[in-house]
Short mmCIF file of C-alpha atoms in Angstrom, two decimals:
data_model
loop_
_atom_site.label_atom_id
_atom_site.label_comp_id
_atom_site.label_asym_id
_atom_site.label_seq_id
_atom_site.Cartn_x
_atom_site.Cartn_y
_atom_site.Cartn_z
CA MET A 1 -4.38 -13.74 -9.99
CA ASP A 2 -3.73 -13.92 -13.70
CA VAL A 3 -4.01 -17.62 -14.98
CA THR A 4 -0.60 -17.42 -16.29
CA THR A 5 1.06 -16.65 -12.94
CA PRO A 6 2.13 -19.75 -10.87
CA ALA A 7 0.76 -19.89 -7.66
CA SER A 8 4.24 -20.18 -6.25
CA ALA A 9 5.17 -16.80 -7.60
CA PRO A 10 5.77 -14.25 -4.68
CA TRP A 11 3.73 -11.16 -3.98
CA LEU A 12 5.13 -7.78 -3.50
CA ILE A 13 3.25 -5.40 -1.15
CA ALA A 14 4.44 -1.80 -1.55
CA GLY A 15 3.14 0.62 1.22
CA LEU A 16 3.65 4.05 -0.02
CA GLY A 17 4.74 7.00 1.93
CA ASN A 18 7.42 9.40 2.89
CA PRO A 19 10.49 8.36 4.99
CA GLY A 20 11.31 10.34 8.20
CA PRO A 21 9.59 10.86 11.56
CA GLU A 22 8.07 14.23 10.71
CA TYR A 23 6.03 12.45 7.98
CA ALA A 24 5.11 9.39 9.98
CA MET A 25 1.43 10.36 10.98
CA ASN A 26 0.55 12.31 7.64
CA ARG A 27 -2.31 11.21 5.71
CA HIS A 28 0.02 10.43 2.79
CA ASN A 29 1.72 7.80 4.89
CA VAL A 30 -1.15 5.50 5.56
CA GLY A 31 0.47 3.03 3.17
CA PHE A 32 3.60 2.77 5.65
CA MET A 33 1.06 2.43 8.44
CA VAL A 34 -0.52 -0.70 6.79
CA ALA A 35 2.97 -2.12 5.88
CA ASP A 36 4.14 -1.72 9.46
CA LEU A 37 1.07 -3.53 10.93
CA LEU A 38 1.51 -6.38 8.16
CA ALA A 39 5.34 -6.67 9.35
CA GLU A 40 4.14 -6.94 12.97
CA ARG A 41 1.75 -9.81 12.01
CA ILE A 42 4.36 -11.59 10.08
CA GLY A 43 6.61 -11.23 12.94
CA GLY A 44 9.64 -9.74 11.36
CA LYS A 45 11.42 -6.28 11.08
CA PHE A 46 12.05 -4.09 8.08
CA LYS A 47 15.87 -4.00 6.82
CA ARG A 48 17.30 -1.65 4.25
CA ALA A 49 17.38 -3.36 0.75
CA GLY A 50 20.84 -2.56 -0.54
CA LYS A 51 20.81 -0.28 -3.46
CA ALA A 52 17.12 -0.34 -3.83
CA GLN A 53 16.27 2.68 -1.71
CA ALA A 54 13.61 0.70 0.23
CA GLN A 55 13.05 -1.20 3.50
CA VAL A 56 12.02 -4.78 2.86
CA LEU A 57 10.76 -7.72 4.94
CA GLU A 58 10.23 -11.13 3.55
CA GLY A 59 7.57 -13.60 4.88
CA ARG A 60 4.46 -15.68 4.51
CA ILE A 61 0.71 -14.41 4.70
CA GLY A 62 -2.13 -16.64 5.31
CA PRO A 63 -2.84 -19.99 6.86
CA ALA A 64 0.16 -22.47 7.47
CA GLY A 65 0.72 -24.84 4.71
CA PRO A 66 0.16 -24.69 0.85
CA ALA A 67 -2.51 -21.93 1.26
CA SER A 68 0.01 -19.39 2.51
CA ARG A 69 1.63 -16.96 0.11
CA ARG A 70 5.28 -15.76 -0.04
CA VAL A 71 5.22 -11.95 0.23
CA ILE A 72 7.91 -9.25 0.26
CA LEU A 73 6.88 -6.16 2.17
CA VAL A 74 8.35 -2.92 0.81
CA LYS A 75 8.41 0.59 2.20
CA PRO A 76 10.15 2.79 -0.52
CA MET A 77 12.42 5.33 1.01
CA SER A 78 12.79 7.53 -2.07
CA PHE A 79 9.98 9.78 -1.05
CA MET A 80 6.38 9.31 -2.58
CA ASN A 81 7.11 10.85 -5.96
CA LEU A 82 9.82 8.37 -6.71
CA SER A 83 8.22 5.37 -5.40
CA GLY A 84 8.33 3.51 -8.81
CA GLY A 85 12.13 3.07 -8.97
CA PRO A 86 12.61 1.14 -5.82
CA VAL A 87 9.48 -0.90 -6.26
CA ASN A 88 10.57 -1.75 -9.82
CA ALA A 89 14.15 -2.88 -8.91
CA LEU A 90 12.71 -5.21 -6.23
CA ARG A 91 10.22 -6.46 -8.60
CA ASP A 92 12.98 -7.39 -11.04
CA PHE A 93 15.28 -8.78 -7.95
CA TYR A 94 12.53 -11.06 -6.59
CA LYS A 95 11.05 -11.81 -10.12
CA VAL A 96 7.48 -10.83 -9.03
CA PRO A 97 4.79 -10.78 -11.88
CA VAL A 98 3.41 -7.10 -12.16
CA GLY A 99 -0.15 -8.83 -11.48
CA ASN A 100 1.31 -10.01 -8.05
CA ILE A 101 2.15 -6.24 -7.03
CA VAL A 102 -0.11 -4.38 -4.49
CA ALA A 103 0.24 -0.65 -3.84
CA VAL A 104 -1.41 0.48 -0.59
CA HIS A 105 -1.87 4.22 -0.67
CA ASP A 106 -4.04 7.07 0.40
CA GLU A 107 -6.99 8.10 -1.84
CA LEU A 108 -8.48 11.61 -1.78
CA ASP A 109 -11.73 10.72 -3.87
CA ILE A 110 -12.96 8.20 -1.16
CA ASP A 111 -14.29 9.23 2.38
CA TYR A 112 -12.14 8.60 5.25
CA GLY A 113 -11.47 4.94 6.20
CA THR A 114 -13.37 3.61 3.27
CA LEU A 115 -11.33 0.92 1.30
CA ARG A 116 -11.68 0.05 -2.43
CA LEU A 117 -9.53 -2.65 -4.10
CA LYS A 118 -8.86 -2.73 -7.79
CA LEU A 119 -6.52 -4.00 -10.41
CA GLY A 120 -4.99 -1.53 -12.97
CA GLY A 121 -6.31 1.95 -13.74
CA GLY A 122 -5.20 5.53 -13.68
CA ASP A 123 -3.29 7.31 -10.98
CA ASN A 124 -5.97 9.86 -10.22
CA GLY A 125 -3.29 12.47 -9.54
CA HIS A 126 -1.50 10.32 -7.05
CA ASN A 127 2.19 10.95 -7.55
CA GLY A 128 3.19 7.50 -6.00
CA LEU A 129 0.93 5.80 -8.37
CA LYS A 130 2.30 7.90 -11.31
CA SER A 131 5.88 7.03 -10.59
CA MET A 132 4.85 3.05 -10.03
CA THR A 133 2.90 3.18 -13.40
CA LYS A 134 5.67 5.14 -15.23
CA ALA A 135 8.10 2.35 -14.06
CA MET A 136 6.13 -0.89 -14.74
CA GLY A 137 2.77 -0.09 -16.39
CA PRO A 138 -0.48 0.11 -14.65
CA ASP A 139 -1.41 -3.57 -14.34
CA TYR A 140 -0.95 -3.88 -10.62
CA HIS A 141 -3.27 -4.02 -7.66
CA ARG A 142 -4.20 -1.12 -5.44
CA VAL A 143 -5.60 -1.09 -2.00
CA ARG A 144 -6.94 2.47 -1.78
CA PHE A 145 -7.27 3.82 1.75
CA GLY A 146 -9.70 6.93 1.62
CA ILE A 147 -8.68 10.18 3.39
CA GLY A 148 -11.53 12.31 2.05
CA ARG A 149 -11.07 15.84 0.40
CA PRO A 150 -9.15 18.78 2.06
CA PRO A 151 -11.82 21.09 3.83
CA GLY A 152 -12.61 24.64 2.56
CA ARG A 153 -9.80 26.00 0.41
CA MET A 154 -6.92 23.94 1.80
CA GLN A 155 -4.65 22.90 -1.03
CA VAL A 156 -4.41 19.05 -1.67
CA ALA A 157 -0.56 18.97 -1.16
CA ASP A 158 -1.08 20.71 2.32
CA PHE A 159 -3.84 18.25 3.30
CA VAL A 160 -2.09 15.04 2.44
CA LEU A 161 1.21 16.29 4.32
CA LYS A 162 -0.69 16.95 7.46
CA ASP A 163 -1.31 14.42 10.33
CA PHE A 164 -4.68 12.86 10.72
CA SER A 165 -6.64 14.94 12.91
CA SER A 166 -7.50 14.04 16.44
CA ALA A 167 -11.17 13.02 15.52
CA GLU A 168 -9.75 10.61 12.62
CA ARG A 169 -7.02 9.15 14.89
CA LYS A 170 -9.70 7.70 17.33
CA GLU A 171 -10.86 5.18 14.36
CA LEU A 172 -7.22 5.07 12.56
CA ASP A 173 -5.92 1.94 14.11
CA TRP A 174 -9.20 0.13 13.25
CA PHE A 175 -9.10 1.27 9.70
CA VAL A 176 -5.33 0.31 9.27
CA ASP A 177 -6.26 -3.18 10.82
CA ARG A 178 -9.02 -3.55 8.18
CA ALA A 179 -6.86 -2.31 5.26
CA ALA A 180 -4.14 -5.06 6.48
CA ASP A 181 -6.77 -7.55 6.52
CA ALA A 182 -8.01 -6.53 3.03
CA VAL A 183 -4.33 -6.84 1.72
CA GLU A 184 -4.21 -10.50 3.27
CA SER A 185 -7.54 -11.40 1.67
CA LEU A 186 -6.24 -10.15 -1.58
CA VAL A 187 -3.18 -12.09 -1.75
CA THR A 188 -4.52 -15.43 -0.25
CA GLU A 189 -8.10 -15.48 -1.83
CA GLY A 190 -7.93 -13.20 -4.81
CA LEU A 191 -9.24 -9.84 -5.85
CA GLU A 192 -12.89 -10.81 -6.35
CA ARG A 193 -13.27 -12.25 -2.71
CA ALA A 194 -11.30 -9.35 -1.34
CA GLN A 195 -13.50 -6.84 -3.15
CA GLY A 196 -16.67 -8.44 -1.88
CA ALA A 197 -15.60 -8.33 1.52
CA TYR A 198 -13.85 -4.99 1.85
CA ASN A 199 -15.12 -2.66 -0.80
CA SER A 200 -17.58 -0.44 0.51
#
């Protein structure tokens, strides 16, 4: 956390994906999967956020008492390529510092199931990150969920919009659970400790 950011400032956790049942199990939608699990842990349900083109859930993460953190879970409903608009609108509404924003997203250049946490950086060709960076600059946190590279000559766009394979699905729940743990660690313990525990 930035030293200028008060501990009471809320965190905004944006799980990136595409709306609609036809996309639900796509590799590109792993951010939604992690957000749904975090919502389940908080014990709440997503609700449509007015004009923001997003589903939102407010709650707290972490141990009871002063160590817990107020969070706004967000699933943009604008399609991946336009994620930045809804996230930025909610950032303004909830007065969240950019350094308290977390994007949870799929990452091609990391092996399947591997996690990498970082602050800032480029978009690496990811259209959801590209849209967020255009809307608010690059200085937000990322929880990068590895999906690996497409096999053979398959196009990247086709690969990310396909469902996880049957072999991948055997471990998917465990990897999504671990990613949700990583988000909670980032928010409650800070980037360095979360990286030490979850970056591999």
